[in-house]
Amino acid sequence: MTRILQVVSPNSEATYVASQKAEGGQVAKSVVRLRELGGRYTDEYACVLWGNLALCRFYAGELVAASLRFQVREVNGQMYQETTATDMLKLI
């Protein structure tokens, strides 16, 4: 599902991590904080951006249309949730 969200803080500089799926063995990764519209205390998400999307710059206050994917992983008996923005487009 695509949502309209506001960028809370600019995405971090892209770093490169190892990936067996990526050509060249590495893929770009960045993190951006997004907030739902509707008020001061709405839900926020720390979203991981991968590949070419991680290389795009998003700035605080911008409105974006984003598709989010939520995943839960278990590592050594602990549960971790990761939010990934699979698609993100700046709105004018």
mmCIF file of C-alpha atoms in Angstrom:
data_model
loop_
_atom_site.group_PDB
_atom_site.id
_atom_site.type_symbol
_atom_site.label_atom_id
_atom_site.label_comp_id
_atom_site.label_asym_id
_atom_site.label_seq_id
_atom_site.Cartn_x
_atom_site.Cartn_y
_atom_site.Cartn_z
ATOM 1 C CA MET A 1 0.000 0.000 0.000
ATOM 2 C CA THR A 2 1.333 3.433 -0.923
ATOM 3 C CA ARG A 3 1.099 6.182 1.693
ATOM 4 C CA ILE A 4 1.719 9.922 1.648
ATOM 5 C CA LEU A 5 4.292 10.689 4.343
ATOM 6 C CA GLN A 6 6.480 13.602 5.443
ATOM 7 C CA VAL A 7 10.256 13.347 5.728
ATOM 8 C CA VAL A 8 11.249 14.079 9.348
ATOM 9 C CA SER A 9 15.007 14.082 8.877
ATOM 10 C CA PRO A 10 17.203 13.785 5.771
ATOM 11 C CA ASN A 11 18.336 10.342 4.795
ATOM 12 C CA SER A 12 21.791 9.300 5.914
ATOM 13 C CA GLU A 13 24.705 9.169 3.518
ATOM 14 C CA ALA A 14 24.614 5.937 1.557
ATOM 15 C CA THR A 15 26.931 3.182 2.706
ATOM 16 C CA TYR A 16 27.711 0.028 0.780
ATOM 17 C CA VAL A 17 27.028 -3.403 2.215
ATOM 18 C CA ALA A 18 27.785 -6.868 0.875
ATOM 19 C CA SER A 19 25.036 -8.473 -1.198
ATOM 20 C CA GLN A 20 25.020 -11.734 -3.111
ATOM 21 C CA LYS A 21 22.163 -10.452 -5.287
ATOM 22 C CA ALA A 22 23.842 -7.216 -6.426
ATOM 23 C CA GLU A 23 26.120 -6.977 -9.402
ATOM 24 C CA GLY A 24 29.598 -6.322 -8.047
ATOM 25 C CA GLY A 25 28.739 -7.837 -4.660
ATOM 26 C CA GLN A 26 27.694 -4.579 -2.949
ATOM 27 C CA VAL A 27 24.494 -2.558 -2.646
ATOM 28 C CA ALA A 28 23.881 0.985 -1.366
ATOM 29 C CA LYS A 29 21.959 1.383 1.901
ATOM 30 C CA SER A 30 20.549 4.513 3.567
ATOM 31 C CA VAL A 31 18.037 5.288 6.354
ATOM 32 C CA VAL A 32 15.317 7.990 6.381
ATOM 33 C CA ARG A 33 12.721 8.911 9.025
ATOM 34 C CA LEU A 34 9.157 9.327 7.770
ATOM 35 C CA ARG A 35 6.002 10.516 9.582
ATOM 36 C CA GLU A 36 2.348 10.005 8.755
ATOM 37 C CA LEU A 37 0.306 13.137 8.129
ATOM 38 C CA GLY A 38 -2.315 14.326 10.560
ATOM 39 C CA GLY A 39 -0.695 15.869 13.588
ATOM 40 C CA ARG A 40 2.248 16.172 15.895
ATOM 41 C CA TYR A 41 2.018 12.713 17.480
ATOM 42 C CA THR A 42 1.411 10.555 14.432
ATOM 43 C CA ASP A 43 3.374 7.369 13.764
ATOM 44 C CA GLU A 44 6.964 7.599 12.538
ATOM 45 C CA TYR A 45 9.041 5.018 10.706
ATOM 46 C CA ALA A 46 12.796 4.628 10.343
ATOM 47 C CA CYS A 47 12.941 3.217 6.805
ATOM 48 C CA VAL A 48 15.812 1.511 5.062
ATOM 49 C CA LEU A 49 16.403 2.514 1.440
ATOM 50 C CA TRP A 50 18.289 0.102 -0.841
ATOM 51 C CA GLY A 51 20.071 0.423 -4.194
ATOM 52 C CA ASN A 52 19.402 3.455 -6.387
ATOM 53 C CA LEU A 53 16.748 4.704 -3.956
ATOM 54 C CA ALA A 54 19.440 4.979 -1.253
ATOM 55 C CA LEU A 55 21.421 7.318 -3.510
ATOM 56 C CA CYS A 56 18.501 9.794 -3.843
ATOM 57 C CA ARG A 57 18.407 12.705 -1.393
ATOM 58 C CA PHE A 58 15.312 13.374 0.689
ATOM 59 C CA TYR A 59 15.107 16.451 2.956
ATOM 60 C CA ALA A 60 13.135 17.329 6.099
ATOM 61 C CA GLY A 61 9.662 18.685 5.373
ATOM 62 C CA GLU A 62 9.296 17.100 1.936
ATOM 63 C CA LEU A 63 6.156 15.117 1.177
ATOM 64 C CA VAL A 64 6.681 11.717 -0.407
ATOM 65 C CA ALA A 65 4.537 8.871 -1.670
ATOM 66 C CA ALA A 66 6.100 5.719 -0.280
ATOM 67 C CA SER A 67 5.399 2.006 -0.315
ATOM 68 C CA LEU A 68 6.583 0.423 2.924
ATOM 69 C CA ARG A 69 7.354 -3.228 3.655
ATOM 70 C CA PHE A 70 7.469 -4.474 7.252
ATOM 71 C CA GLN A 71 9.527 -7.558 8.115
ATOM 72 C CA VAL A 72 10.288 -9.354 11.356
ATOM 73 C CA ARG A 73 13.427 -11.448 11.782
ATOM 74 C CA GLU A 74 14.570 -13.670 14.595
ATOM 75 C CA VAL A 75 18.252 -13.598 15.539
ATOM 76 C CA ASN A 76 19.475 -15.632 18.524
ATOM 77 C CA GLY A 77 15.984 -15.747 20.019
ATOM 78 C CA GLN A 78 15.431 -11.968 19.682
ATOM 79 C CA MET A 79 12.838 -10.490 17.314
ATOM 80 C CA TYR A 80 13.765 -7.469 15.161
ATOM 81 C CA GLN A 81 11.444 -5.456 12.938
ATOM 82 C CA GLU A 82 12.732 -3.736 9.825
ATOM 83 C CA THR A 83 10.815 -1.215 7.744
ATOM 84 C CA THR A 84 11.892 -0.908 4.114
ATOM 85 C CA ALA A 85 10.730 1.730 1.655
ATOM 86 C CA THR A 86 10.416 -0.292 -1.550
ATOM 87 C CA ASP A 87 9.413 2.720 -3.632
ATOM 88 C CA MET A 88 9.490 6.434 -2.815
ATOM 89 C CA LEU A 89 8.611 9.477 -4.914
ATOM 90 C CA LYS A 90 8.874 13.173 -3.973
ATOM 91 C CA LEU A 91 5.605 15.087 -4.279
ATOM 92 C CA ILE A 92 5.552 18.680 -5.493
#
